[in-house]
Tab-separated table of C-alpha atoms in Angstrom:
chain	number	residue	atom	x	y	z
Q	1377	THR	CA	1.024	4.388	19.594
Q	1378	PRO	CA	0.133	8.152	19.904
Q	1379	GLU	CA	-0.535	8.217	15.987
Q	1380	VAL	CA	-2.755	5.575	16.213
Q	1381	PHE	CA	-4.680	7.261	18.935
Q	1382	GLN	CA	-4.485	10.300	17.202
Q	1383	ALA	CA	-6.067	9.169	13.612
Q	1384	ILE	CA	-9.003	7.571	15.286
Q	1385	ILE	CA	-9.672	11.112	16.788
Q	1386	GLU	CA	-9.679	12.481	14.227
Q	1387	PHE	CA	-11.968	9.892	12.504
Q	1388	ILE	CA	-14.724	10.297	15.650
Q	1389	TYR	CA	-14.355	14.191	14.958
Q	1390	ASN	CA	-15.496	13.423	11.065
Q	1391	LYS	CA	-11.888	14.742	10.526
Q	1392	LYS	CA	-9.782	12.973	7.293
Q	1393	PRO	CA	-7.288	10.856	10.136
Q	1394	HIS	CA	-4.026	11.844	8.665
Q	1395	TRP	CA	-2.749	8.763	6.610
Q	1396	GLU	CA	0.194	10.403	5.511
Q	1397	THR	CA	2.333	10.449	8.858
Q	1398	CYS	CA	2.991	6.672	9.166
Q	1399	ASP	CA	3.509	6.371	5.405
Q	1400	ILE	CA	0.238	4.697	4.893
Q	1401	LEU	CA	0.744	5.586	0.576
Q	1402	VAL	CA	3.028	2.473	0.577
Q	1403	LEU	CA	2.280	-1.119	2.142
Q	1404	ASN	CA	5.220	-2.041	4.300
Q	1405	VAL	CA	6.087	-2.795	8.087
Q	1406	SER	CA	5.100	0.382	9.206
Q	1407	SER	CA	1.672	0.836	7.854
Q	1408	CYS	CA	0.082	-2.481	8.125
Q	1409	SER	CA	1.334	-1.610	12.019
Q	1410	PHE	CA	-0.070	0.927	11.981
Q	1411	LEU	CA	-3.466	-0.150	9.655
Q	1412	SER	CA	-4.045	-3.035	12.525
Q	1413	SER	CA	-3.679	-1.299	15.268
Q	1414	MET	CA	-6.557	1.307	13.809
Q	1415	TYR	CA	-8.667	-1.665	12.701
Q	1416	TYR	CA	-8.161	-3.565	16.181
Q	1417	LEU	CA	-9.574	-0.122	17.675
Q	1418	ALA	CA	-12.412	-0.065	15.647
Q	1419	GLU	CA	-13.357	-3.312	16.242
Q	1420	LYS	CA	-13.085	-2.846	19.793
Q	1421	TYR	CA	-14.940	0.238	20.029
Q	1422	ASN	CA	-17.928	-0.990	16.838
Q	1423	LEU	CA	-16.298	1.541	14.623
Q	1424	GLU	CA	-16.957	-0.168	11.267
Q	1425	THR	CA	-17.396	2.974	9.217
Q	1426	LEU	CA	-13.697	3.396	9.827
Q	1427	LYS	CA	-12.996	-0.180	9.422
Q	1428	ASP	CA	-14.841	-0.077	6.451
Q	1429	GLU	CA	-12.305	2.509	5.476
Q	1430	ILE	CA	-9.329	0.984	6.285
Q	1431	ILE	CA	-9.826	-2.362	4.111
Q	1432	ALA	CA	-10.990	0.156	1.542
Q	1433	SER	CA	-7.950	2.091	1.390
Q	1434	ILE	CA	-5.853	-0.987	1.461
Q	1435	PRO	CA	-5.545	-1.644	-2.667
Q	1436	LYS	CA	-4.731	2.319	-2.985
Q	1437	HIS	CA	-1.050	1.415	-1.508
Q	1438	LEU	CA	2.122	0.794	-3.613
Q	1439	ILE	CA	3.840	-2.050	-2.322
Q	1440	PHE	CA	7.825	-2.813	-3.437
Q	1441	GLU	CA	9.301	-5.779	-3.885
Q	1442	LYS	CA	11.862	-5.677	-0.339
Q	1443	ASP	CA	8.446	-5.570	1.422
Q	1444	LEU	CA	6.862	-8.472	-0.604
Q	1445	MET	CA	7.379	-10.871	1.702
Q	1446	GLU	CA	7.253	-8.785	5.001
Q	1447	VAL	CA	3.533	-7.562	3.690
Q	1448	ALA	CA	2.552	-11.104	3.132
Q	1449	ILE	CA	3.647	-12.150	6.695
Q	1450	LEU	CA	1.735	-9.584	8.500
Q	1451	ALA	CA	-1.422	-10.748	6.535
Q	1452	GLU	CA	-0.744	-13.825	8.193
Q	1453	GLU	CA	-0.740	-11.676	11.454
Q	1454	ASN	CA	-3.392	-10.691	11.385
Q	1455	LYS	CA	-6.105	-13.897	10.383
Q	1456	HIS	CA	-8.156	-12.708	13.247
Q	1457	HIS	CA	-9.008	-9.969	11.521
Q	1458	GLU	CA	-10.321	-11.317	8.583
Q	1459	PRO	CA	-10.880	-9.012	6.029
Q	1460	LEU	CA	-8.097	-7.290	7.319
Q	1461	SER	CA	-6.220	-10.226	6.822
Q	1462	ASP	CA	-7.793	-10.764	3.426
Q	1463	ALA	CA	-7.733	-7.099	2.199
Q	1464	ILE	CA	-3.453	-7.104	2.681
Q	1465	TYR	CA	-3.333	-11.062	0.983
Q	1466	ASP	CA	-5.527	-9.631	-1.747
Q	1467	ALA	CA	-2.675	-6.119	-2.588
Q	1468	ALA	CA	0.129	-8.545	-1.856
Q	1469	ALA	CA	-1.043	-11.338	-4.335
Q	1470	ARG	CA	-1.675	-8.705	-7.155
Q	1471	PHE	CA	1.900	-6.977	-6.755
Q	1472	TYR	CA	3.071	-10.413	-6.723
Q	1473	LEU	CA	1.720	-10.959	-9.943
Q	1474	GLN	CA	2.828	-8.003	-12.069
Q	1475	LEU	CA	5.789	-8.711	-10.350
Q	1476	TYR	CA	5.868	-11.910	-11.682
Q	1477	ASN	CA	4.906	-10.667	-15.344
Q	1478	GLU	CA	7.516	-8.262	-15.730
Q	1479	HIS	CA	10.687	-8.753	-13.792
Q	1480	LEU	CA	11.176	-12.992	-13.170
Q	1481	GLU	CA	13.843	-13.082	-12.112
Q	1482	TYR	CA	13.177	-11.352	-8.992
Q	1483	ALA	CA	9.552	-12.965	-8.493
Q	1484	LEU	CA	11.416	-16.214	-8.448
Q	1485	TRP	CA	13.335	-15.086	-5.198
Q	1486	LEU	CA	10.482	-15.701	-2.996
Q	1487	PHE	CA	11.233	-19.322	-3.050
Q	1488	SER	CA	14.512	-19.650	-2.110
Q	1489	GLU	CA	16.020	-20.571	1.145
Q	1490	ARG	CA	16.318	-17.378	3.081
Q	1491	ASN	CA	12.673	-17.930	2.836
Q	1492	ARG	CA	11.562	-21.942	3.661
Q	1493	PRO	CA	10.369	-20.675	7.184
Q	1494	HIS	CA	7.556	-18.690	5.680
Q	1495	ALA	CA	6.639	-21.738	2.910
Q	1496	ASP	CA	2.694	-21.582	4.451
Q	1497	VAL	CA	2.255	-17.763	3.747
Q	1498	ILE	CA	4.088	-18.660	0.147
Q	1499	PHE	CA	1.636	-21.427	0.065
Q	1500	ASN	CA	-1.186	-19.042	0.880
Q	1501	LEU	CA	-0.166	-16.605	-1.611
Q	1502	MET	CA	0.023	-18.199	-4.479
Q	1503	GLU	CA	-3.564	-19.589	-3.794
Q	1504	ARG	CA	-4.790	-16.238	-3.933
Q	1505	ILE	CA	-3.113	-15.292	-6.851
Q	1506	ASN	CA	-4.908	-18.352	-8.075
Q	1507	ASN	CA	-8.041	-16.829	-6.698
Q	1508	LEU	CA	-7.361	-13.341	-8.282
Q	1509	LYS	CA	-10.281	-12.544	-11.338
Q	1510	LYS	CA	-9.429	-10.982	-13.960
Q	1511	PRO	CA	-10.701	-7.315	-14.374
Q	1512	VAL	CA	-14.049	-6.954	-16.058
Q	1513	TRP	CA	-12.488	-5.754	-18.953
Q	1514	PHE	CA	-10.375	-8.304	-20.118
Q	1515	GLY	CA	-10.683	-9.245	-23.712
Q	1516	GLN	CA	-12.562	-5.864	-24.665
Q	1517	GLN	CA	-9.918	-5.064	-27.189
Q	1518	THR	CA	-10.836	-0.944	-27.172
Q	1519	PHE	CA	-10.437	-1.439	-23.075
Q	1520	GLU	CA	-6.685	-2.851	-23.282
Q	1521	SER	CA	-6.148	-0.469	-25.913
Q	1522	VAL	CA	-7.004	2.773	-24.014
Q	1523	TYR	CA	-5.478	1.185	-20.630
Q	1524	SER	CA	-2.446	0.440	-22.500
Q	1525	MET	CA	-2.081	4.181	-24.029
Q	1526	ILE	CA	-2.561	5.913	-21.151
Q	1527	LYS	CA	0.199	3.424	-19.191
Q	1528	ASN	CA	3.092	4.148	-21.501
Q	1529	CYS	CA	2.698	7.953	-22.161
Q	1530	LYS	CA	5.274	9.393	-20.500
Q	1531	ASP	CA	4.403	13.042	-21.423
Q	1532	GLU	CA	3.554	14.018	-17.487
Q	1533	VAL	CA	0.300	15.896	-18.655
Q	1534	GLY	CA	-0.861	12.576	-20.478
Q	1535	LEU	CA	-3.272	12.079	-22.957
Q	1536	THR	CA	-6.214	13.670	-24.101
Q	1537	ARG	CA	-9.269	12.245	-24.639
Q	1538	ASP	CA	-9.327	13.342	-28.555
Q	1539	SER	CA	-5.727	11.649	-29.112
Q	1540	ILE	CA	-7.021	8.583	-27.800
Q	1541	LYS	CA	-9.662	8.471	-30.188
Q	1542	GLU	CA	-8.110	9.204	-33.321
Q	1543	SER	CA	-5.115	6.587	-32.082
Q	1544	LEU	CA	-7.627	4.127	-31.587
Q	1545	VAL	CA	-8.993	4.350	-35.460
Q	1546	ASN	CA	-11.139	1.476	-35.454
Q	1547	SER	CA	-12.313	1.412	-32.309
Q	1548	VAL	CA	-15.685	3.302	-31.714
Q	1549	ALA	CA	-15.710	6.649	-29.874
Q	1550	SER	CA	-18.529	6.174	-27.405
Q	1551	ASP	CA	-16.646	2.854	-26.773
Q	1552	VAL	CA	-13.297	4.641	-25.811
Q	1553	GLU	CA	-15.273	7.132	-24.262
Q	1554	GLU	CA	-16.872	3.885	-22.061
Q	1555	ALA	CA	-13.626	2.410	-21.131
Q	1556	LEU	CA	-12.107	6.125	-19.789
Q	1557	GLU	CA	-14.916	6.407	-17.869
Q	1558	TYR	CA	-15.037	2.797	-16.231
Q	1559	PHE	CA	-11.275	3.409	-15.651
Q	1560	ILE	CA	-11.989	6.961	-13.782
Q	1561	ASP	CA	-14.747	5.772	-11.537
Q	1562	GLU	CA	-12.255	2.912	-10.746
Q	1563	GLY	CA	-10.095	4.860	-10.015
Q	1564	HIS	CA	-7.331	3.427	-12.671
Q	1565	ILE	CA	-6.776	6.527	-14.018
Q	1566	SER	CA	-6.999	10.561	-13.226
Q	1567	SER	CA	-7.396	13.964	-15.003
Q	1568	THR	CA	-3.967	15.995	-14.588
Q	1569	SER	CA	-4.334	19.807	-16.100
Q	1570	ASP	CA	-7.916	20.136	-17.136
Q	1571	GLU	CA	-10.691	16.928	-16.959
Q	1572	TYR	CA	-9.584	16.375	-20.905
Q	1573	HIS	CA	-6.516	14.801	-19.776
Q	1574	PHE	CA	-5.249	11.335	-18.141
Q	1575	LYS	CA	-2.809	9.741	-16.827
Q	1576	ILE	CA	-1.953	6.127	-15.645
Q	1577	SER	CA	-3.256	6.234	-11.243
Q	1578	PRO	CA	-0.025	6.143	-8.852
Q	1579	THR	CA	-1.520	3.171	-7.450
Q	1580	ASN	CA	-1.889	1.166	-10.853
Q	1581	LEU	CA	2.095	1.663	-11.849
Q	1582	PRO	CA	4.581	-1.202	-11.562
């Protein structure tokens, strides 16, 4: 498509591709098709850096319930591009696991009669979920508390370092700082009005 070639040209000339022009912040049929076309051309013309950037961008996308099955099917259809297929499958698996924990009724819809023709895709998705690794901070109370506080904050400007430390009176201040720095580096949280206020990153919201 013209959008794909335009993005390739912009990349070659060291410009940031305009991902947003193809709804790329949301992982759905349109964006998956765009990404797979980009990946195909990047592979054809040996643009290894672009391939890496495409794969790295996928976990940052949002997925909505209505698109989950189509995203998983597109992951299966791109199995000839294994890194791309794996990245899309993993993104779908992470979203489904979150969905299962928070909206069980919808999650079970995946196993309805209408999806019987895609039984292999559902099996692969379940296998991915089973193989998902827990975050490195899983089970560390301070990390879990810091993440939970920021995620549940409704204030537009987020929480400050000091307010988090004051709330976690049983945690060591240096441990709180370590948790904050980790979540910032990993892209789980981001600063808002200044470097001392934090909110959960959009890609980590349900």
